[in-house]
Coordinates of C-alpha atoms in Angstrom, one line a residue:
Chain A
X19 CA -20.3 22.9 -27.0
X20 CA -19.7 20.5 -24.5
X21 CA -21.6 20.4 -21.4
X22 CA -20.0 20.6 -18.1
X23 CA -21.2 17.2 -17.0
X24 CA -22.2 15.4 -20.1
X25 CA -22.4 11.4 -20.2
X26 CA -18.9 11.0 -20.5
X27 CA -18.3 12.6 -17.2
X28 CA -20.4 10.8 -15.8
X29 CA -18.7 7.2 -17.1
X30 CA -15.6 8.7 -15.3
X31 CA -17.2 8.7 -12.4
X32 CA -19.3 5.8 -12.9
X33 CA -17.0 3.4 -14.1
X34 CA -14.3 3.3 -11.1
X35 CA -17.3 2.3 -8.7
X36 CA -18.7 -0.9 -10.9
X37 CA -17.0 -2.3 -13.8
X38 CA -13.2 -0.5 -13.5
X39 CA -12.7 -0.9 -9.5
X40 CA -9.6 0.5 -8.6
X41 CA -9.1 -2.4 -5.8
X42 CA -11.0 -5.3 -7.4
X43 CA -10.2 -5.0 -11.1
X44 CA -7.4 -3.0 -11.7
X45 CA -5.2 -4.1 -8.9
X46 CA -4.4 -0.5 -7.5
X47 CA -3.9 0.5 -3.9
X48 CA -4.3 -2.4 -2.3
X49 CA -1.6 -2.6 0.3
X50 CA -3.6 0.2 2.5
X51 CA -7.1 -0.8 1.7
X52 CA -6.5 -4.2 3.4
X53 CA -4.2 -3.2 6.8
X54 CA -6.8 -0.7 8.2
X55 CA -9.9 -2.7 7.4
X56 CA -10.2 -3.9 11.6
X57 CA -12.4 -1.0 12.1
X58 CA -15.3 1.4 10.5
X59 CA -13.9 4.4 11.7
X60 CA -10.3 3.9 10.4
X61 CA -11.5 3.1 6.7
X62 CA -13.6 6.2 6.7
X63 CA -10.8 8.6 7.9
X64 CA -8.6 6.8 5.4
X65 CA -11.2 7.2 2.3
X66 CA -11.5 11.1 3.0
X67 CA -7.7 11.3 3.5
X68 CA -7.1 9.4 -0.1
X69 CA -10.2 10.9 -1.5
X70 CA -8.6 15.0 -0.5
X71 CA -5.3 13.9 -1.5
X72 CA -6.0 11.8 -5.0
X73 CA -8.1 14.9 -6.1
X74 CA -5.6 17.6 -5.2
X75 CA -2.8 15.9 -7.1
X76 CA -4.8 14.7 -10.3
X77 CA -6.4 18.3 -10.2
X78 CA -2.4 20.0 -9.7
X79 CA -0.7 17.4 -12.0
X80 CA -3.7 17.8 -14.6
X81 CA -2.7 21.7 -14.6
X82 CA 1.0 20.8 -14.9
X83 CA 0.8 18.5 -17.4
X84 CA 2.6 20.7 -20.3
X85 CA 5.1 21.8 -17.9
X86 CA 6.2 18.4 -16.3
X87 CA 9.4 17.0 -18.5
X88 CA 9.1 13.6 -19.2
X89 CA 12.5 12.3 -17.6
X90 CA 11.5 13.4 -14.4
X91 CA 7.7 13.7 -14.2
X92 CA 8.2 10.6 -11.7
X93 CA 9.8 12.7 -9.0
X94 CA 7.4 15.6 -10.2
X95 CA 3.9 13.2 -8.9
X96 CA 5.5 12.0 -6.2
X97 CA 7.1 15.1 -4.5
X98 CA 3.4 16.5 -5.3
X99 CA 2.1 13.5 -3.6
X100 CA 4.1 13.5 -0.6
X101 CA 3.1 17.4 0.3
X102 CA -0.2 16.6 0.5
X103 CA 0.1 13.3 2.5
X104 CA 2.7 15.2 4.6
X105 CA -0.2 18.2 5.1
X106 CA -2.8 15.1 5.6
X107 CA -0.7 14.0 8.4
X108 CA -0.3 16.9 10.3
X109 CA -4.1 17.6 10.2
X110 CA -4.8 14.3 11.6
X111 CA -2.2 14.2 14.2
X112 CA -3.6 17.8 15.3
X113 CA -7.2 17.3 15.2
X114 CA -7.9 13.4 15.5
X115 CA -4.8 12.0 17.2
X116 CA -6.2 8.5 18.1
X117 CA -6.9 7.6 14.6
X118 CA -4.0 8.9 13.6
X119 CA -2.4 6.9 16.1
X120 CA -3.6 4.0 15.3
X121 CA -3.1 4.0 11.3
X122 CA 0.4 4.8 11.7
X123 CA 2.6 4.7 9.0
X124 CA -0.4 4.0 6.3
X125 CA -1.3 7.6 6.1
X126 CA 2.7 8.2 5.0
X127 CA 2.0 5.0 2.7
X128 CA -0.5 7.0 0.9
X129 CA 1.9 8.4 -1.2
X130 CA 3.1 5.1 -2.8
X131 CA -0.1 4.0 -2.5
X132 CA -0.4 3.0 -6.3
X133 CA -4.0 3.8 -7.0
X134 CA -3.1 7.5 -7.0
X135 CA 0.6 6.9 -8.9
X136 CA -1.2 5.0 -11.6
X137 CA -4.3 7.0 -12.2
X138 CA -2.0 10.2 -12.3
X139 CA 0.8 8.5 -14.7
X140 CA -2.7 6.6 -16.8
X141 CA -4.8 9.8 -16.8
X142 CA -3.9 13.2 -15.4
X143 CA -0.6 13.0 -17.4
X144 CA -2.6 13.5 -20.4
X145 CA -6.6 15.1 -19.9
X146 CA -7.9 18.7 -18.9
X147 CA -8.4 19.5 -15.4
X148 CA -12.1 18.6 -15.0
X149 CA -12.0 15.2 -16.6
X150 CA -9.0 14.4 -14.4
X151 CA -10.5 15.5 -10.9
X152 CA -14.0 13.2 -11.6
X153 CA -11.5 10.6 -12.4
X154 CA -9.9 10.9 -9.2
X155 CA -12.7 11.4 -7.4
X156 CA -14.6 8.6 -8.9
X157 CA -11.6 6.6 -8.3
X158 CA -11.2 7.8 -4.9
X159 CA -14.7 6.7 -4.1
X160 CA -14.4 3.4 -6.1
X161 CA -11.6 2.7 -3.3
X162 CA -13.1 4.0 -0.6
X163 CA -16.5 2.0 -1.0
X164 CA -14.4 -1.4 -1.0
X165 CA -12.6 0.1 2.1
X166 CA -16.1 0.5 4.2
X167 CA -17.4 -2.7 3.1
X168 CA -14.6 -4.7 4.2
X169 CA -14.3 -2.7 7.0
X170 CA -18.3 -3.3 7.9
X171 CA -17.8 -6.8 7.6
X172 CA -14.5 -7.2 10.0
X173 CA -16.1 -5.0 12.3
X174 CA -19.8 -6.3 12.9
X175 CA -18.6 -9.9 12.9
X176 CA -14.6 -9.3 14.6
X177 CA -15.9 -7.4 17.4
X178 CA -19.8 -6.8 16.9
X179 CA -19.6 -3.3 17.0
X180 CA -19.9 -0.6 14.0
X181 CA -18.1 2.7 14.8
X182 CA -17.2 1.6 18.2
X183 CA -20.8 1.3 19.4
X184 CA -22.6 -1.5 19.7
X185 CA -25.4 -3.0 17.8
X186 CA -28.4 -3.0 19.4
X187 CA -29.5 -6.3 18.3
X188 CA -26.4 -8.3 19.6
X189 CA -27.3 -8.3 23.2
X190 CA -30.0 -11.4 22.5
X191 CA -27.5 -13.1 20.4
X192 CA -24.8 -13.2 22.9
X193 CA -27.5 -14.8 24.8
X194 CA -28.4 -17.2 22.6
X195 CA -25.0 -18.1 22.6
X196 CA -23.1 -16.4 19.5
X197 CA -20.1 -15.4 19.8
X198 CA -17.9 -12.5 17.7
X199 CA -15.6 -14.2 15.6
X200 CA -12.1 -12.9 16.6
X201 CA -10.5 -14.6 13.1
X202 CA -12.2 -11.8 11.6
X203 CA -10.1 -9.2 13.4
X204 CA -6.7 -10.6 11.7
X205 CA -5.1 -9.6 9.0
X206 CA -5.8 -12.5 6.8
X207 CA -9.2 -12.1 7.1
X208 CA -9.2 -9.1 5.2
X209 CA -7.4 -10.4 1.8
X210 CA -10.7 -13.7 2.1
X211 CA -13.0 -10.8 2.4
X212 CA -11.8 -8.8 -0.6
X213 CA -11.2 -12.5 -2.1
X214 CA -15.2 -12.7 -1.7
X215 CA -16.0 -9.6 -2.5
X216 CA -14.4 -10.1 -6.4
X217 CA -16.1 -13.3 -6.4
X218 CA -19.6 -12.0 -5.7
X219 CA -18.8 -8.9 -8.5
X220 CA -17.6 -11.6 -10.9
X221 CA -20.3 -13.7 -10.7
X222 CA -22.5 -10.9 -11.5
X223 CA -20.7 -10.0 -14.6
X224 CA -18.8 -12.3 -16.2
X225 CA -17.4 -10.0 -19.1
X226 CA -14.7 -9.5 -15.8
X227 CA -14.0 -13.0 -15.6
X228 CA -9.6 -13.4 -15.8
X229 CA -8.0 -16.4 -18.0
X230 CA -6.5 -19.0 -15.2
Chain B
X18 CA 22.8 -12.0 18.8
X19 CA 20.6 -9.3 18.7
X20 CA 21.2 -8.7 14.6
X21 CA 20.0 -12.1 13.9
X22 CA 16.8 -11.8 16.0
X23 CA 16.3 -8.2 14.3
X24 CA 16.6 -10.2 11.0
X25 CA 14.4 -13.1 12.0
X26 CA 11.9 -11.1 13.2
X27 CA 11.6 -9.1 9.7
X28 CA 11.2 -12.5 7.9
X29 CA 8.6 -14.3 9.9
X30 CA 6.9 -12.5 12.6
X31 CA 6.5 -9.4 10.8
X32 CA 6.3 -10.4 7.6
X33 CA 5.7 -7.4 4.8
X34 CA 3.5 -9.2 2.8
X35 CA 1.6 -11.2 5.5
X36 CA 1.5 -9.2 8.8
X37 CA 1.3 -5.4 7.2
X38 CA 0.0 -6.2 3.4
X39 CA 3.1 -3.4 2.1
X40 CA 4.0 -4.0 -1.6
X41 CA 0.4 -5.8 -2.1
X42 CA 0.1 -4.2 -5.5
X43 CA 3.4 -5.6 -7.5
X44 CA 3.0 -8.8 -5.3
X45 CA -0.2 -9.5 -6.8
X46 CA 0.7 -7.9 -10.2
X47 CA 3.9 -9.6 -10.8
X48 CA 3.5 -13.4 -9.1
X49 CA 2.1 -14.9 -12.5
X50 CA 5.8 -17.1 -13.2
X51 CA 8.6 -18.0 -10.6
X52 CA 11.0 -16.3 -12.5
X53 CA 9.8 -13.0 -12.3
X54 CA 8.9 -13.0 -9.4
X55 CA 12.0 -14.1 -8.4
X56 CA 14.0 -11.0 -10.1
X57 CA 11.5 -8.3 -8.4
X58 CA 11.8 -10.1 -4.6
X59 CA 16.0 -9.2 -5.4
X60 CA 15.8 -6.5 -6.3
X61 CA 13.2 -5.7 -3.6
X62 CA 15.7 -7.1 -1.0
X63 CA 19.0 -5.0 -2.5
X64 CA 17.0 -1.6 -2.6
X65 CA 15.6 -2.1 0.8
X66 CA 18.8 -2.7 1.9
X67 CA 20.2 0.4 0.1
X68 CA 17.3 2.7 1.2
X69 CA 16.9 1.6 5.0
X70 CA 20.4 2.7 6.3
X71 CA 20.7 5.9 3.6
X72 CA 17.4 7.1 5.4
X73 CA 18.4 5.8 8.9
X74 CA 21.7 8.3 8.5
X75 CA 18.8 11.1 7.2
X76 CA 16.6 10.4 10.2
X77 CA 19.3 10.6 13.0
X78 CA 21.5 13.5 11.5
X79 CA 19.1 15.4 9.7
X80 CA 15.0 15.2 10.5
X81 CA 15.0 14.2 14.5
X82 CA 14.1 16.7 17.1
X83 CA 17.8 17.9 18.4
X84 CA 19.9 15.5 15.8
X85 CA 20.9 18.8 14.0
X86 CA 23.5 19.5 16.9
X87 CA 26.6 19.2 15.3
X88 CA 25.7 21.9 13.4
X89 CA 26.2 24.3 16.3
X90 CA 24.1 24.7 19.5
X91 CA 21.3 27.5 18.0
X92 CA 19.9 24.2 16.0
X93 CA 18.9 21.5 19.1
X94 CA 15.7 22.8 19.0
X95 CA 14.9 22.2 15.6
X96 CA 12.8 19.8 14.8
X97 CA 12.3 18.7 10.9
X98 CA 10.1 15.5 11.4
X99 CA 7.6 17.2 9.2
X100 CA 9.6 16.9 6.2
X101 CA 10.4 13.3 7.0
X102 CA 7.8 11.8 4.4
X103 CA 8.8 14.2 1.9
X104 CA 12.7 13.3 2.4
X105 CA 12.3 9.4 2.4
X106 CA 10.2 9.0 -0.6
X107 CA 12.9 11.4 -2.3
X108 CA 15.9 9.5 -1.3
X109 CA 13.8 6.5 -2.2
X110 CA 13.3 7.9 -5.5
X111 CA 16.9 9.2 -6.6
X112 CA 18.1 5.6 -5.1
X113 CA 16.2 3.2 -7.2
X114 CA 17.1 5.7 -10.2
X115 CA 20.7 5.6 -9.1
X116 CA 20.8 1.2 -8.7
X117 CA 19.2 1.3 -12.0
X118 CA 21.8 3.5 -13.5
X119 CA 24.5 1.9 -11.6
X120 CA 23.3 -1.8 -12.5
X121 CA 23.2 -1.1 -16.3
X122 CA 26.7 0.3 -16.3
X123 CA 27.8 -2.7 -15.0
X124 CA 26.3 -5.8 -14.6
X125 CA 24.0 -5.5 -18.0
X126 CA 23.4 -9.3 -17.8
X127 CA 21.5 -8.4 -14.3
X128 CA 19.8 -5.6 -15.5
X129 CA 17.9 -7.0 -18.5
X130 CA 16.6 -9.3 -16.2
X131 CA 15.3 -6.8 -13.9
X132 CA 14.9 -4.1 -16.0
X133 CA 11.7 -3.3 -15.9
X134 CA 10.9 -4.0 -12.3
X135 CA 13.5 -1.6 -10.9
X136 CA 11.1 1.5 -11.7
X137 CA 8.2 0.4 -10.7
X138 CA 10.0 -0.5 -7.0
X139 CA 10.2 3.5 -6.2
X140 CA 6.5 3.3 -5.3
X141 CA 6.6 0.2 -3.9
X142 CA 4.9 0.6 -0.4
X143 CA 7.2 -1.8 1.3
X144 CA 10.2 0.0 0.9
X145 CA 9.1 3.3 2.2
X146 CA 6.9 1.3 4.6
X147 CA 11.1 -0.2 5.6
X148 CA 12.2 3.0 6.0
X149 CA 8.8 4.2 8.2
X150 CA 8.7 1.7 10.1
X151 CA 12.5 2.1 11.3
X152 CA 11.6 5.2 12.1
X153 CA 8.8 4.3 14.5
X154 CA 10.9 1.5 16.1
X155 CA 13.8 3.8 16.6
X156 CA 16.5 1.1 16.0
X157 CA 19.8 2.0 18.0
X158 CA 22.9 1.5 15.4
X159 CA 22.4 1.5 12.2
X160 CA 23.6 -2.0 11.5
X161 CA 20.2 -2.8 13.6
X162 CA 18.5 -1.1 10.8
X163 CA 20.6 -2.7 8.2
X164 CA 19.5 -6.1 9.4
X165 CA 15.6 -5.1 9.7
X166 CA 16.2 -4.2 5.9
X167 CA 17.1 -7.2 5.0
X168 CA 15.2 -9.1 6.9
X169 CA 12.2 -7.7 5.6
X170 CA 13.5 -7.8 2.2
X171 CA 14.0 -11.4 2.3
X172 CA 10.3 -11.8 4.0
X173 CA 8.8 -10.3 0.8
X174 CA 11.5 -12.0 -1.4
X175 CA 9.9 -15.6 0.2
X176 CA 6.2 -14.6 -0.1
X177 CA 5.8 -13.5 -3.7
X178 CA 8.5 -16.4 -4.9
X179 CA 5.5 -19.1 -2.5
X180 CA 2.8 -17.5 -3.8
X181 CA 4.3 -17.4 -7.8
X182 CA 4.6 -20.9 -7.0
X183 CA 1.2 -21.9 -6.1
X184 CA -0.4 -19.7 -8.8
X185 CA 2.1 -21.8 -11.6
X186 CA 0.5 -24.8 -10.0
X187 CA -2.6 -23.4 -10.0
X188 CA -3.0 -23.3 -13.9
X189 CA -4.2 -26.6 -13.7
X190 CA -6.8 -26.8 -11.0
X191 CA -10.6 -26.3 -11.8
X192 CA -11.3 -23.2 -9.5
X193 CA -14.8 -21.6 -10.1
X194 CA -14.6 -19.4 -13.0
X195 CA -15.4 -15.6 -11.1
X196 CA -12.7 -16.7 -8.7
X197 CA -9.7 -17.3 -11.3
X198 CA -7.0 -14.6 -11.3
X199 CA -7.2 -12.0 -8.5
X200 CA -10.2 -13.7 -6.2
X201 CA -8.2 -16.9 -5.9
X202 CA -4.8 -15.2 -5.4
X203 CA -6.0 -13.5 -2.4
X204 CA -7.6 -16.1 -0.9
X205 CA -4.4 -17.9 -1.1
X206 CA -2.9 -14.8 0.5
X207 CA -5.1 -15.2 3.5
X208 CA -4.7 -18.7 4.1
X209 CA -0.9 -18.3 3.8
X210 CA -1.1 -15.2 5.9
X211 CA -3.0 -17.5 8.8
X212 CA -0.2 -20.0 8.5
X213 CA 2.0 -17.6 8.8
X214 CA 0.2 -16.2 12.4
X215 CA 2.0 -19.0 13.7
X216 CA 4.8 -17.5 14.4
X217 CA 3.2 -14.1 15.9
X218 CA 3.4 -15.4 19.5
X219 CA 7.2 -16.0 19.4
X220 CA 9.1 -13.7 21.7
X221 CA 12.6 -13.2 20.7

């Protein structure tokens, strides 16, 4: 008899944070991750938007697995997809309009955002209904940690601020005569950061280290 | 006049790739050699430039607030923007599986070389981040949107072909071992993305 969260659970879960990073390792979902990075706040309203829809669709597509036919199962995810982004949207616009604003057309890219395409085509197409919603969730976070980070890092150094307040430290460096780096606020910025990011997790554990 | 400038403006000063980061996933995935990289930017720029004005037609006859009028007065106050996400990836969708089926029948030579980047461009984010994006910037004729297509097509077309490129080259340089592959590609991607700022202040 199988537990309900036995170790292997717990590897699904595990592994998409660390060693099988949807963002640094397995090159998923990366268009979103890097255009809404400027601010705190934006990456965390995108991380619970990806994290409610990547879970609802493995956990739907996990229970139509036998039903889907193979020609079409395409059109099947991303129909499913695109409900739940288009629900996503509407709750934003109704209950936090200025974020919503100013992420625009990433919350519609959410759907071909490929992190959720490829971890329902690699593993809700083919496991039970538990196993596929820790792998979306774990994969969700996986994402959504490399979002805040990046997003930490643009906003403390762009525009010394972290959710829009600022840091009570900064006053005395001002004085001192620091000054917030406004390259950090461009988009550029934001593929270096992730660039550094992979570098520092690489470094750690070289079993992840790519041919040239 | 105005086309060009719509069409200029989609290649440099908002750049896919560079100013919004849409299609990161297959740039990155598929810029190992020039050559393929080279077949997905095509087809990239044809299906964008499919896609864009089928969805424009959509958006202006179909899903804006009031465009169902010619249906009859009792529908100008309906107002089917709710569905339009659901709408574009679907046309999206049944058009890349139409090109595909369309390109086989008749230019086989083409579609062996494409082959297996014409399915994977239905979730590519840049073209339903085309067809969003025309949305937002509510272009007047639909030869405007036409033009932002392709523009944009041939935007992404020249950033994955550079950056294919410089990772060719790149074989042969001694870059720190956690950094090879993916760290160094997107580092690349920055700098060429802060090159590319240059052209952000042009007005035209």
């Amino acid at each position: 008899m199988k537990s309900f969260f036995n170790k292997q659970h717990q590897k699904l879960i595990a592994d998409p944070m660390g060693d099988q990073n949807p963002i640094t390792i397995q090159v998923l979902g990366i268009c979103s991750a890097l255009a809404i990075t400027t601010q705190l706040e934006n990456a965390l309203v995108m991380t619970l938007a990806v994290i409610f829809v990547m879970t609802s669709a493995s956990s739907i597509i996990s229970i139509l697995r036998n039903h889907i036919p193979n020609r079409i199962r395409i059109i099947v995810q991303l129909l499913v997809v695109a409900s739940l982004v288009a629900l996503v949207d509407q709750i934003l616009k109704a209950f936090l309009p200025d974020a919503s604003e100013q992420l625009s057309v990433f919350i519609g890219l959410i759907i071909t955002n490929c992190i959720i395409m490829g971890r329902l085509e690699a593993f809700a197409m083919g496991n039970k209904l538990w196993d596929s919603f820790l792998d979306a969730l774990g994969n969700a976070f996986g994402y959504g940690w490399i979002l805040v980070a990046v997003a930490f890092v643009r906003e403390l150094f762009g525009s010394g601020k972290l959710m829009g307040y600022e840091v009570p430290g900064f006053s005395y460096l001002y004085e001192l005569g620091y000054m917030n780096n406004n390259l950090m606020i461009l988009p550029p910025m934001a593929l270096i950061v992730v660039g550094l990011i992979i570098w520092m997790q690489r470094s750690r554990n070289n079993d992840l280290i790519e041919e040239n | 006049m105005d086309l060009v400038n719509i069409f200029i403006k989609g290649v440099f000063i908002d750049n896919m790739i560079f100013a919004y980061f849409l299609g990161m996933c297959s740039y990155l995935a598929v810029s190992k050699t020039v050559t393929t990289a080279n077949g997905l930017g095509l087809a990239v720029i044809f299906v964008l430039g499919i896609t864009v004005p089928v969805n424009y037609i959509l958006e202006n006859q179909i899903l804006k607030a009031g465009a169902l009028q010619w249906l009859g007065d009792n529908f100008v106050s309906v107002d089917l923007n709710v569905l339009s996400l659901i709408m574009f990836i679907a046309v999206v969708s049944a058009m890349v599986q139409l090109v595909e089926m369309i390109i086989e029948k008749f230019s086989p030579a083409l579609y062996s070389s494409l082959g297996i980047f014409l399915p994977l461009i239905a979730v590519n984010c840049a073209i339903l981040g085309g067809a969003l994006f025309m949305q937002e910037r509510q272009y007047s004729t639909i030869i405007e949107a036409t033009s932002f297509a392709l523009g944009s097509g041939v935007g992404w077309y020249l950033a994955i072909v550079a950056i294919a490129a410089i990772r060719e080259k790149i074989r042969y340089s001694n870059v720190p071992a956690p950094l090879r592959g993916l760290g160094i590609t997107y580092i690349i991607t920055g700098l060429m993305g802060i090159a590319f700022m240059c052209f952000m202040g042009i007005k035209i």
